[in-house]
CSV table of C-alpha atoms in Angstrom, one decimal:
chain,number,residue,atom,x,y,z
A,1,UNK,CA,7.7,-125.7,178.1
A,2,UNK,CA,7.3,-129.3,179.2
A,3,UNK,CA,8.3,-130.3,182.7
A,4,UNK,CA,7.1,-133.9,182.5
A,5,UNK,CA,10.8,-135.0,182.8
A,6,UNK,CA,10.6,-134.1,186.4
A,7,UNK,CA,8.8,-137.3,187.3
A,8,UNK,CA,11.7,-139.3,186.0
A,9,UNK,CA,14.6,-137.1,186.7
A,10,UNK,CA,13.7,-135.4,190.0
A,11,UNK,CA,16.3,-137.5,191.8
A,12,UNK,CA,19.2,-135.7,189.9
A,13,UNK,CA,18.0,-132.4,191.1
A,14,UNK,CA,17.7,-133.6,194.7
A,15,UNK,CA,21.1,-135.3,194.8
A,16,UNK,CA,22.7,-132.3,193.0
A,17,UNK,CA,21.1,-129.9,195.5
A,18,UNK,CA,22.3,-132.0,198.5
A,19,UNK,CA,25.8,-132.1,197.1
A,20,UNK,CA,25.8,-128.4,196.4
A,21,UNK,CA,24.8,-127.7,200.1
A,22,UNK,CA,27.4,-130.1,201.4
A,23,UNK,CA,30.1,-128.5,199.3
A,24,UNK,CA,29.0,-125.0,200.4
A,25,UNK,CA,29.0,-125.8,204.1
A,26,UNK,CA,32.4,-127.6,204.0
A,27,UNK,CA,33.8,-124.7,201.9
A,28,UNK,CA,32.6,-122.1,204.4
A,29,UNK,CA,33.9,-124.0,207.4
A,30,UNK,CA,37.3,-124.5,205.8
A,31,UNK,CA,37.3,-121.1,204.3
A,32,UNK,CA,36.7,-119.5,207.7
A,33,UNK,CA,39.6,-121.5,209.3
A,34,UNK,CA,42.0,-120.5,206.5
A,35,UNK,CA,40.7,-117.0,206.4
A,36,UNK,CA,41.1,-116.4,210.2
A,37,UNK,CA,44.7,-117.7,210.0
A,38,UNK,CA,45.5,-115.5,207.0
A,39,UNK,CA,43.8,-112.4,208.5
A,40,UNK,CA,45.8,-112.8,211.8
A,41,UNK,CA,49.0,-113.2,209.7
A,42,UNK,CA,48.2,-110.1,207.8
A,43,UNK,CA,47.6,-107.9,210.9
A,44,UNK,CA,50.6,-109.3,212.8
A,45,UNK,CA,53.8,-107.4,213.2
A,46,UNK,CA,56.0,-110.1,211.7
A,47,UNK,CA,57.0,-108.9,208.2
A,48,UNK,CA,57.4,-112.4,206.7
A,49,UNK,CA,54.0,-113.6,207.9
A,50,UNK,CA,52.5,-110.4,206.6
A,51,UNK,CA,54.1,-110.8,203.2
A,52,UNK,CA,52.9,-114.4,202.9
A,53,UNK,CA,49.4,-113.5,203.8
A,54,UNK,CA,49.4,-110.6,201.3
A,55,UNK,CA,50.7,-112.6,198.4
A,56,UNK,CA,48.2,-115.4,199.1
A,57,UNK,CA,45.3,-113.0,199.1
A,58,UNK,CA,46.5,-111.1,196.0
A,59,UNK,CA,47.2,-114.3,194.1
A,60,UNK,CA,43.9,-116.0,194.8
A,61,UNK,CA,41.9,-112.8,194.2
A,62,UNK,CA,43.8,-112.1,191.0
A,63,UNK,CA,43.1,-115.5,189.3
A,64,UNK,CA,39.7,-116.9,188.3
A,65,UNK,CA,38.1,-119.6,190.4
A,66,UNK,CA,37.7,-121.7,187.2
A,67,UNK,CA,41.5,-121.7,186.7
A,68,UNK,CA,42.1,-122.5,190.4
A,69,UNK,CA,39.7,-125.4,190.4
A,70,UNK,CA,41.2,-127.0,187.2
A,71,UNK,CA,44.7,-126.4,188.6
A,72,UNK,CA,44.0,-128.1,191.9
A,73,UNK,CA,42.3,-131.0,190.2
A,74,UNK,CA,45.4,-131.8,188.2
A,75,UNK,CA,47.8,-131.1,191.1
A,76,UNK,CA,46.0,-133.2,193.7
A,77,UNK,CA,45.8,-136.8,192.6
A,78,UNK,CA,43.8,-139.1,194.8
A,79,UNK,CA,43.0,-142.8,194.4
A,80,UNK,CA,39.5,-143.6,193.4
A,81,UNK,CA,37.2,-143.5,196.4
A,82,UNK,CA,33.4,-143.5,196.4
A,83,UNK,CA,31.4,-142.6,199.5
A,84,UNK,CA,27.6,-142.0,199.4
A,85,UNK,CA,27.6,-141.6,195.7
A,86,UNK,CA,30.3,-138.9,195.7
A,87,UNK,CA,33.6,-139.4,193.9
A,88,UNK,CA,36.0,-138.3,196.5
A,89,UNK,CA,39.0,-138.1,194.1
A,90,UNK,CA,37.1,-135.2,192.5
A,91,UNK,CA,35.2,-134.0,195.5
A,92,UNK,CA,38.2,-133.4,197.7
A,93,UNK,CA,40.3,-131.3,195.2
A,94,UNK,CA,37.1,-129.4,194.4
A,95,UNK,CA,36.3,-128.5,198.0
A,96,UNK,CA,40.0,-127.6,198.7
A,97,UNK,CA,40.1,-125.3,195.7
A,98,UNK,CA,36.8,-123.7,196.7
A,99,UNK,CA,38.0,-123.3,200.3
A,100,UNK,CA,41.4,-121.8,199.3
A,101,UNK,CA,39.6,-119.4,197.2
A,102,UNK,CA,37.0,-118.5,199.7
A,103,UNK,CA,39.7,-118.2,202.4
A,104,UNK,CA,41.3,-115.3,200.7
A,105,UNK,CA,38.0,-113.3,200.7
A,106,UNK,CA,37.1,-114.4,204.2
A,107,UNK,CA,40.6,-113.2,205.4
A,108,UNK,CA,39.8,-109.7,204.2
A,109,UNK,CA,36.4,-109.8,205.8
A,110,UNK,CA,37.9,-110.9,209.1
A,111,UNK,CA,40.7,-108.4,208.9
A,112,UNK,CA,38.3,-105.6,208.3
A,113,UNK,CA,36.1,-106.8,211.2
A,114,UNK,CA,39.1,-106.9,213.6
A,115,UNK,CA,40.3,-103.5,212.5
A,116,UNK,CA,36.9,-102.0,213.0
A,117,UNK,CA,37.1,-102.8,216.7
A,118,UNK,CA,38.3,-99.7,218.6
A,119,UNK,CA,42.0,-99.6,219.2
A,120,UNK,CA,41.3,-98.7,222.8
A,121,UNK,CA,39.9,-102.2,223.5
A,122,UNK,CA,43.3,-103.8,222.8
A,123,UNK,CA,45.1,-101.1,224.7
A,124,UNK,CA,42.8,-101.4,227.7
A,125,UNK,CA,43.2,-105.2,227.7
A,126,UNK,CA,47.0,-105.0,227.5
A,127,UNK,CA,47.1,-102.5,230.3
A,128,UNK,CA,45.2,-104.8,232.7
A,129,UNK,CA,47.8,-107.6,232.0
A,130,UNK,CA,46.4,-109.6,229.0
A,131,UNK,CA,49.1,-110.8,226.6
A,132,UNK,CA,48.6,-109.8,222.9
A,133,UNK,CA,47.2,-113.3,222.2
A,134,UNK,CA,44.8,-113.3,225.1
A,135,UNK,CA,43.5,-109.8,224.3
A,136,UNK,CA,42.9,-110.9,220.8
A,137,UNK,CA,41.1,-114.1,221.8
A,138,UNK,CA,38.9,-112.8,224.7
A,139,UNK,CA,38.4,-109.1,223.9
A,140,UNK,CA,38.9,-108.2,220.2
A,141,UNK,CA,37.7,-111.3,218.3
A,142,UNK,CA,34.3,-111.7,220.0
A,143,UNK,CA,33.6,-108.0,219.2
A,144,UNK,CA,34.9,-108.4,215.7
A,145,UNK,CA,32.6,-111.4,215.2
A,146,UNK,CA,29.6,-109.1,215.2
A,147,UNK,CA,31.1,-107.0,212.4
A,148,UNK,CA,32.1,-110.0,210.5
A,149,UNK,CA,28.9,-112.1,210.5
A,150,UNK,CA,26.8,-110.2,207.8
A,151,UNK,CA,29.7,-110.2,205.3
A,152,UNK,CA,30.5,-113.8,206.1
A,153,UNK,CA,26.8,-114.7,205.4
A,154,UNK,CA,27.2,-113.0,202.1
A,155,UNK,CA,30.2,-115.1,201.4
A,156,UNK,CA,28.1,-118.2,202.0
A,157,UNK,CA,25.6,-117.1,199.4
A,158,UNK,CA,28.5,-116.5,197.0
A,159,UNK,CA,29.9,-119.9,197.6
A,160,UNK,CA,26.6,-121.6,196.9
A,161,UNK,CA,26.4,-119.9,193.5
A,162,UNK,CA,30.0,-120.2,192.6
A,163,UNK,CA,30.1,-124.0,193.4
A,164,UNK,CA,28.4,-124.4,190.0
A,165,UNK,CA,31.8,-124.0,188.5
A,166,UNK,CA,32.8,-127.4,189.9
A,167,UNK,CA,30.7,-129.0,187.1
A,168,UNK,CA,33.8,-128.6,184.9
A,169,UNK,CA,35.6,-131.3,186.9
A,170,UNK,CA,32.4,-133.5,186.8
A,171,UNK,CA,31.5,-133.2,190.5
A,172,UNK,CA,27.9,-134.2,190.6
A,173,UNK,CA,26.6,-131.0,192.1
A,174,UNK,CA,23.5,-129.2,190.9
A,175,UNK,CA,24.9,-127.8,187.7
A,176,UNK,CA,26.6,-131.0,186.5
A,177,UNK,CA,23.4,-132.9,187.2
A,178,UNK,CA,21.5,-130.3,185.2
A,179,UNK,CA,23.9,-131.0,182.3
A,180,UNK,CA,23.2,-134.7,182.6
A,181,UNK,CA,19.5,-134.2,182.4
A,182,UNK,CA,19.8,-131.7,179.5
A,183,UNK,CA,21.7,-134.4,177.5
A,184,UNK,CA,19.4,-137.2,178.5
A,185,UNK,CA,16.0,-135.7,177.6
A,186,UNK,CA,17.1,-133.7,174.5
A,187,UNK,CA,15.7,-130.5,176.0
A,188,UNK,CA,18.1,-127.9,177.1
A,189,UNK,CA,16.0,-125.1,178.5
A,190,UNK,CA,13.6,-126.6,181.1
A,191,UNK,CA,16.2,-128.3,183.3
A,192,UNK,CA,18.1,-125.0,183.4
A,193,UNK,CA,15.0,-123.1,184.5
A,194,UNK,CA,14.4,-125.6,187.4
A,195,UNK,CA,18.0,-125.3,188.5
A,196,UNK,CA,17.8,-121.5,188.5
A,197,UNK,CA,14.7,-121.8,190.8
A,198,UNK,CA,16.5,-124.2,193.2
A,199,UNK,CA,19.6,-121.9,193.4
A,200,UNK,CA,17.3,-119.0,194.2
A,201,UNK,CA,15.4,-120.9,196.9
A,202,UNK,CA,18.7,-121.9,198.5
A,203,UNK,CA,20.2,-118.4,198.5
A,204,UNK,CA,17.0,-116.6,199.4
A,205,UNK,CA,16.3,-118.9,202.3
A,206,UNK,CA,19.8,-118.4,203.5
A,207,UNK,CA,19.5,-114.6,203.2
A,208,UNK,CA,16.3,-114.7,205.3
A,209,UNK,CA,18.0,-116.9,207.9
A,210,UNK,CA,21.0,-114.5,208.1
A,211,UNK,CA,18.7,-111.5,208.5
A,212,UNK,CA,17.0,-113.2,211.4
A,213,UNK,CA,20.3,-114.0,213.1
A,214,UNK,CA,21.4,-110.4,212.7
A,215,UNK,CA,18.2,-109.0,214.2
A,216,UNK,CA,18.6,-111.3,217.2
A,217,UNK,CA,22.2,-110.1,217.7
A,218,UNK,CA,21.1,-106.5,217.5
A,219,UNK,CA,18.5,-106.9,220.2
A,220,UNK,CA,21.0,-108.4,222.5
A,221,UNK,CA,22.9,-105.0,222.6
B,1,UNK,CA,57.9,-112.8,198.2
B,2,UNK,CA,55.3,-113.0,195.5
B,3,UNK,CA,57.9,-114.0,193.0
B,4,UNK,CA,59.0,-116.8,195.4
B,5,UNK,CA,55.5,-118.1,195.6
B,6,UNK,CA,55.0,-118.1,191.9
B,7,UNK,CA,58.3,-119.9,191.5
B,8,UNK,CA,57.2,-122.6,193.9
B,9,UNK,CA,53.9,-123.0,192.1
B,10,UNK,CA,55.7,-123.3,188.8
B,11,UNK,CA,58.1,-125.9,190.1
B,12,UNK,CA,55.1,-127.9,191.5
B,13,UNK,CA,53.5,-127.7,188.1
B,14,UNK,CA,56.6,-129.1,186.4
B,15,UNK,CA,57.0,-131.9,188.9
B,16,UNK,CA,53.3,-132.8,188.5
B,17,UNK,CA,53.7,-132.9,184.7
B,18,UNK,CA,56.8,-135.1,184.9
B,19,UNK,CA,55.0,-137.4,187.4
B,20,UNK,CA,52.0,-137.8,185.0
B,21,UNK,CA,54.2,-138.5,182.0
B,22,UNK,CA,56.2,-141.1,183.9
B,23,UNK,CA,52.9,-142.7,185.1
B,24,UNK,CA,51.9,-142.7,181.4
B,25,UNK,CA,54.9,-144.9,180.3
B,26,UNK,CA,54.9,-148.7,179.8
B,27,UNK,CA,52.4,-150.7,177.9
B,28,UNK,CA,50.6,-154.0,177.3
B,29,UNK,CA,49.7,-154.1,181.0
B,30,UNK,CA,46.0,-153.2,180.8
B,31,UNK,CA,45.0,-156.7,180.1
B,32,UNK,CA,47.0,-158.0,183.0
B,33,UNK,CA,45.4,-155.5,185.3
B,34,UNK,CA,41.9,-156.4,184.1
B,35,UNK,CA,42.6,-160.1,184.7
B,36,UNK,CA,44.1,-159.4,188.1
B,37,UNK,CA,41.2,-157.2,189.4
B,38,UNK,CA,38.5,-159.1,187.5
B,39,UNK,CA,37.1,-155.7,186.6
B,40,UNK,CA,36.9,-153.8,183.3
B,41,UNK,CA,36.9,-150.0,184.1
B,42,UNK,CA,35.0,-148.2,181.4
B,43,UNK,CA,35.4,-144.5,180.9
B,44,UNK,CA,32.5,-142.6,179.3
B,45,UNK,CA,30.9,-139.2,179.3
B,46,UNK,CA,27.3,-139.6,180.4
B,47,UNK,CA,25.7,-136.6,178.8
B,48,UNK,CA,25.5,-137.8,175.2
B,49,UNK,CA,22.2,-139.5,174.5
B,50,UNK,CA,21.6,-142.0,172.9
B,51,UNK,CA,25.2,-143.2,173.2
B,52,UNK,CA,25.4,-142.9,176.9
B,53,UNK,CA,23.1,-141.1,179.3
B,54,UNK,CA,21.8,-141.2,182.9
B,55,UNK,CA,18.5,-142.8,183.8
B,56,UNK,CA,16.7,-144.0,186.9
B,57,UNK,CA,16.5,-147.8,186.7
B,58,UNK,CA,14.6,-149.3,189.5
B,59,UNK,CA,15.2,-146.2,191.6
B,60,UNK,CA,18.9,-146.2,191.0
B,61,UNK,CA,21.0,-143.7,189.0
B,62,UNK,CA,22.3,-145.7,186.1
B,63,UNK,CA,24.2,-144.9,182.9
B,64,UNK,CA,22.6,-146.6,179.9
B,65,UNK,CA,22.9,-146.3,176.1
B,66,UNK,CA,24.4,-147.8,173.0
B,67,UNK,CA,28.0,-147.7,174.2
B,68,UNK,CA,27.2,-149.1,177.6
B,69,UNK,CA,25.4,-152.1,176.1
B,70,UNK,CA,28.5,-152.7,173.9
B,71,UNK,CA,30.9,-152.3,176.9
B,72,UNK,CA,28.8,-154.9,178.8
B,73,UNK,CA,29.3,-157.4,176.0
B,74,UNK,CA,33.0,-156.7,176.0
B,75,UNK,CA,33.2,-157.3,179.7
B,76,UNK,CA,31.1,-160.5,179.3
B,77,UNK,CA,33.5,-161.8,176.7
B,78,UNK,CA,36.5,-161.0,178.9
B,79,UNK,CA,34.7,-162.8,181.7
B,80,UNK,CA,35.0,-159.9,184.1
B,81,UNK,CA,32.7,-157.4,185.9
B,82,UNK,CA,32.2,-153.9,184.5
B,83,UNK,CA,32.6,-150.6,186.3
B,84,UNK,CA,31.7,-147.2,184.7
B,85,UNK,CA,33.6,-144.0,185.3
B,86,UNK,CA,31.6,-141.0,184.2
B,87,UNK,CA,33.7,-138.0,183.4
B,88,UNK,CA,34.0,-135.0,181.0
B,89,UNK,CA,34.6,-136.0,177.3
B,90,UNK,CA,37.7,-133.8,177.3
B,91,UNK,CA,39.3,-135.7,180.1
B,92,UNK,CA,38.6,-139.2,178.8
B,93,UNK,CA,41.8,-139.8,176.9
B,94,UNK,CA,44.0,-138.5,179.8
B,95,UNK,CA,42.1,-140.8,182.2
B,96,UNK,CA,43.0,-143.6,179.8
B,97,UNK,CA,46.7,-142.6,179.8
B,98,UNK,CA,46.9,-142.2,183.5
B,99,UNK,CA,45.3,-145.7,184.0
B,100,UNK,CA,42.2,-144.4,185.7
B,101,UNK,CA,40.2,-146.3,183.2
B,102,UNK,CA,40.9,-149.4,181.0
B,103,UNK,CA,38.9,-148.6,177.9
B,104,UNK,CA,37.1,-145.5,176.7
B,105,UNK,CA,33.8,-145.9,174.9
B,106,UNK,CA,32.0,-142.6,174.3
B,107,UNK,CA,30.9,-142.4,170.6
B,108,UNK,CA,34.5,-141.4,169.9
B,109,UNK,CA,35.8,-141.0,166.4
B,110,UNK,CA,39.3,-142.4,165.8
B,111,UNK,CA,40.8,-139.3,164.1
B,112,UNK,CA,44.5,-138.9,163.3
B,113,UNK,CA,45.2,-136.7,166.3
B,114,UNK,CA,43.7,-139.1,168.8
B,115,UNK,CA,45.4,-142.1,167.2
B,116,UNK,CA,48.7,-140.5,168.1
B,117,UNK,CA,48.0,-140.8,171.8
B,118,UNK,CA,45.8,-143.9,172.1
B,119,UNK,CA,45.0,-147.1,170.1
B,120,UNK,CA,41.5,-147.7,168.7
B,121,UNK,CA,39.4,-150.8,168.0
B,122,UNK,CA,37.6,-151.2,164.7
B,123,UNK,CA,34.7,-148.9,164.1
B,124,UNK,CA,31.5,-150.4,165.7
B,125,UNK,CA,29.0,-147.8,164.6
B,126,UNK,CA,29.1,-145.6,161.5
B,127,UNK,CA,27.1,-142.6,162.5
B,128,UNK,CA,26.0,-140.4,159.7
B,129,UNK,CA,26.2,-136.7,160.3
B,130,UNK,CA,23.3,-134.4,159.8
B,131,UNK,CA,22.5,-130.7,159.8
B,132,UNK,CA,19.8,-129.6,162.2
B,133,UNK,CA,17.9,-126.3,161.8
B,134,UNK,CA,14.8,-124.5,163.2
B,135,UNK,CA,11.7,-126.1,161.9
B,136,UNK,CA,10.5,-122.8,160.2
B,137,UNK,CA,13.8,-122.6,158.3
B,138,UNK,CA,13.7,-126.2,157.0
B,139,UNK,CA,12.8,-125.1,153.4
B,140,UNK,CA,15.5,-122.5,153.4
B,141,UNK,CA,18.4,-124.9,153.6
B,142,UNK,CA,18.5,-127.5,150.8
B,143,UNK,CA,22.1,-127.8,149.9
B,144,UNK,CA,25.4,-127.2,151.6
B,145,UNK,CA,25.7,-124.0,149.6
B,146,UNK,CA,22.7,-122.5,151.4
B,147,UNK,CA,24.8,-122.5,154.6
B,148,UNK,CA,27.3,-120.1,153.1
B,149,UNK,CA,28.0,-117.2,155.5
B,150,UNK,CA,25.7,-118.6,158.1
B,151,UNK,CA,26.5,-119.3,161.7
B,152,UNK,CA,26.9,-123.0,162.1
B,153,UNK,CA,27.4,-124.7,165.4
B,154,UNK,CA,29.4,-127.8,166.3
B,155,UNK,CA,30.6,-129.4,169.5
B,156,UNK,CA,34.1,-128.3,170.6
B,157,UNK,CA,36.9,-130.6,169.6
B,158,UNK,CA,34.8,-133.0,167.6
B,159,UNK,CA,34.6,-134.3,164.0
B,160,UNK,CA,31.6,-132.1,163.4
B,161,UNK,CA,33.8,-129.0,164.0
B,162,UNK,CA,36.1,-130.2,161.2
B,163,UNK,CA,33.2,-130.8,158.9
B,164,UNK,CA,32.0,-127.2,159.3
B,165,UNK,CA,35.5,-125.9,158.7
B,166,UNK,CA,36.2,-128.0,155.6
B,167,UNK,CA,32.9,-128.5,153.9
B,168,UNK,CA,30.9,-125.4,154.4
B,169,UNK,CA,32.3,-122.6,152.5
B,170,UNK,CA,32.5,-119.3,154.4
B,171,UNK,CA,30.6,-120.6,157.4
B,172,UNK,CA,31.1,-119.0,160.8
B,173,UNK,CA,31.9,-121.8,163.1
B,174,UNK,CA,30.5,-121.6,166.7
B,175,UNK,CA,32.0,-124.2,168.9
B,176,UNK,CA,30.7,-125.0,172.4
B,177,UNK,CA,31.5,-127.8,174.8
B,178,UNK,CA,28.0,-129.2,175.2
B,179,UNK,CA,25.4,-130.2,172.7
B,180,UNK,CA,22.5,-128.9,174.8
B,181,UNK,CA,24.1,-125.4,174.9
B,182,UNK,CA,24.3,-125.5,171.1
B,183,UNK,CA,20.7,-126.6,170.7
B,184,UNK,CA,19.7,-123.7,173.0
B,185,UNK,CA,21.6,-121.3,170.7
B,186,UNK,CA,19.9,-122.7,167.7
B,187,UNK,CA,16.5,-122.3,169.3
B,188,UNK,CA,17.2,-118.8,170.3
B,189,UNK,CA,18.4,-117.9,166.8
B,190,UNK,CA,22.0,-117.2,167.9
B,191,UNK,CA,23.2,-119.8,165.3
B,192,UNK,CA,21.4,-120.9,162.1
B,193,UNK,CA,22.3,-124.5,161.8
B,194,UNK,CA,24.0,-127.3,163.8
B,195,UNK,CA,26.1,-130.1,162.5
B,196,UNK,CA,25.5,-133.1,164.8
B,197,UNK,CA,25.5,-136.9,164.6
B,198,UNK,CA,22.2,-138.3,163.3
B,199,UNK,CA,21.3,-140.5,166.3
B,200,UNK,CA,21.7,-137.4,168.5
B,201,UNK,CA,19.9,-135.1,166.1
B,202,UNK,CA,17.0,-137.5,165.8
B,203,UNK,CA,16.5,-137.4,169.6
B,204,UNK,CA,16.3,-133.7,169.6
B,205,UNK,CA,14.0,-133.5,166.6
B,206,UNK,CA,11.7,-136.0,168.2
B,207,UNK,CA,11.6,-134.1,171.5
B,208,UNK,CA,11.4,-130.6,170.1
B,209,UNK,CA,8.7,-129.5,167.7
B,210,UNK,CA,10.6,-126.4,166.7
B,211,UNK,CA,13.6,-128.3,165.4
B,212,UNK,CA,14.0,-130.1,162.1
B,213,UNK,CA,16.6,-132.1,160.2
B,214,UNK,CA,17.6,-131.0,156.7
B,215,UNK,CA,18.4,-133.3,153.8
B,216,UNK,CA,21.8,-131.7,153.3
B,217,UNK,CA,24.3,-134.5,152.8
B,218,UNK,CA,27.4,-134.3,155.0
B,219,UNK,CA,30.5,-136.4,154.2
B,220,UNK,CA,32.4,-137.9,157.0
B,221,UNK,CA,35.7,-139.6,156.3
B,222,UNK,CA,36.6,-140.5,159.9
B,223,UNK,CA,34.1,-143.4,159.7
B,224,UNK,CA,32.4,-143.5,163.0
B,225,UNK,CA,32.8,-144.5,166.7
B,226,UNK,CA,35.4,-146.8,168.1
B,227,UNK,CA,36.7,-148.0,171.5
B,228,UNK,CA,39.9,-146.4,172.7
B,229,UNK,CA,42.6,-148.3,174.8
B,230,UNK,CA,46.0,-147.2,176.0
B,231,UNK,CA,48.8,-147.4,173.5
B,232,UNK,CA,50.6,-150.8,173.2
B,233,UNK,CA,47.7,-153.1,174.3
B,234,UNK,CA,47.2,-154.9,171.1
B,235,UNK,CA,46.0,-158.0,172.9
B,236,UNK,CA,43.1,-156.1,174.4
B,237,UNK,CA,42.3,-154.4,171.1
B,238,UNK,CA,42.1,-157.9,169.6
B,239,UNK,CA,39.7,-159.1,172.2
B,240,UNK,CA,37.5,-156.0,171.8
B,241,UNK,CA,37.5,-156.5,168.0
B,242,UNK,CA,36.4,-160.1,168.5
B,243,UNK,CA,33.4,-158.9,170.6
B,244,UNK,CA,32.5,-156.2,168.1
B,245,UNK,CA,32.7,-158.7,165.2
B,246,UNK,CA,30.2,-160.9,167.0
B,247,UNK,CA,27.9,-158.0,167.8
B,248,UNK,CA,27.9,-156.8,164.2
B,249,UNK,CA,27.4,-160.3,162.8
B,250,UNK,CA,24.3,-160.8,165.0
B,251,UNK,CA,23.0,-157.4,164.2
B,252,UNK,CA,23.1,-156.6,167.9
B,253,UNK,CA,24.5,-153.1,167.6
B,254,UNK,CA,21.6,-151.9,165.5
B,255,UNK,CA,19.4,-153.4,168.2
B,256,UNK,CA,21.2,-151.4,170.8
B,257,UNK,CA,20.7,-148.2,168.8
B,258,UNK,CA,17.0,-148.9,168.5
B,259,UNK,CA,16.7,-149.7,172.2
B,260,UNK,CA,18.5,-146.6,173.3
B,261,UNK,CA,16.3,-144.4,171.1
B,262,UNK,CA,13.1,-146.0,172.3
B,263,UNK,CA,14.0,-145.8,176.0
B,264,UNK,CA,15.1,-142.3,175.7
B,265,UNK,CA,12.1,-140.5,174.4
B,266,UNK,CA,10.5,-139.1,177.5
B,267,UNK,CA,8.6,-136.0,176.4
B,268,UNK,CA,5.4,-136.0,174.3
């Protein structure tokens, strides 16, 4: 074990970690937007919307993320753009693929959260004159949010770890930068060990943060 | 409904494929593009020391190595700036054919299969191949016959893979995409030997006490590394060959190799 390369190659770990975090945050935001839409479509009474949502979820959950990422990368062709050291022509297809994937899982999380809210809440809201949409927005969704948050946090942790797959399309996130260091210093093991520790710190820190948020929510009952 | 979705995705795939192939047609225009933009876009795969690898130079992430020094000379002779695109080795030739890069320089051997899809310059560096093993096993492997029935690793889709298949009788080939992964397998006794280019092998042996190079001779008929350009750009190939001739005459390529090896030893 020799970690002397860190003095020269620390920058690659830092930039890789930053990129991984940026990717994860964007993916979760986009994933939640897509997921909410799909979940609402799936619980709606419109048969067509329902079928579209179901096939989306089944297709995305039934194919590996690796396949989806490579597919999106070849389907979405962008001109070469570089902002803050990120190749956007790779970054954008990568984030879209991650979000589309995450959206399918988030949709199920949200659907479960909404369906866990007592039916009587919707009935009561309708009986005092709310429309279906209003009742959903003001009465059901806020309550569902509390059921959803823990699982959503879990999805965030999953996204951080899964984003390492993006290294196959050469996005300079943490895993790709690890490959770069491995190749440059002729030592395969040590950079991988450092990377494992960084991923763990990221996910562990996030888990603690989520635990704190959940406790705060419970006390507000 | 699901069927409809699949159909649509399939159609999209076909359209994309056709689009890419149309974009890939036409030729001879790379030179014009270089002249027009004043920029030579060089495609490489920055995880293959000492040919090309990342390094911090004056606090900035830079790709350096033998190939990069050569590309700089080519750009200089063309009188243009150089820009590097760092991507996966597997994607390099398609980047060339979709005009994302003007030339590819990545320690690439001009084998028959590749020659069908792109044109190559003359060979600028004849790398010899070597067999790397664990240091404790060095005495066990003296000839190529000693590798019989052993697990031998090589990088996926490379000349080395072919060498294992054709020259080592009864060897079990283990192919992986990345050399570091193969080295890890060798260290952890998952494979017994690794066929790899000598400049690369030397780097690993220098940086890892538990690895050693055998004296097993390996024949390689593909000849070495060359620069790839899109098909039908003979004027550009000519220019590149001129630069390579000059570098070889002045012994500069050997100097680049030496420089890359010296710069690159970080540990110990």
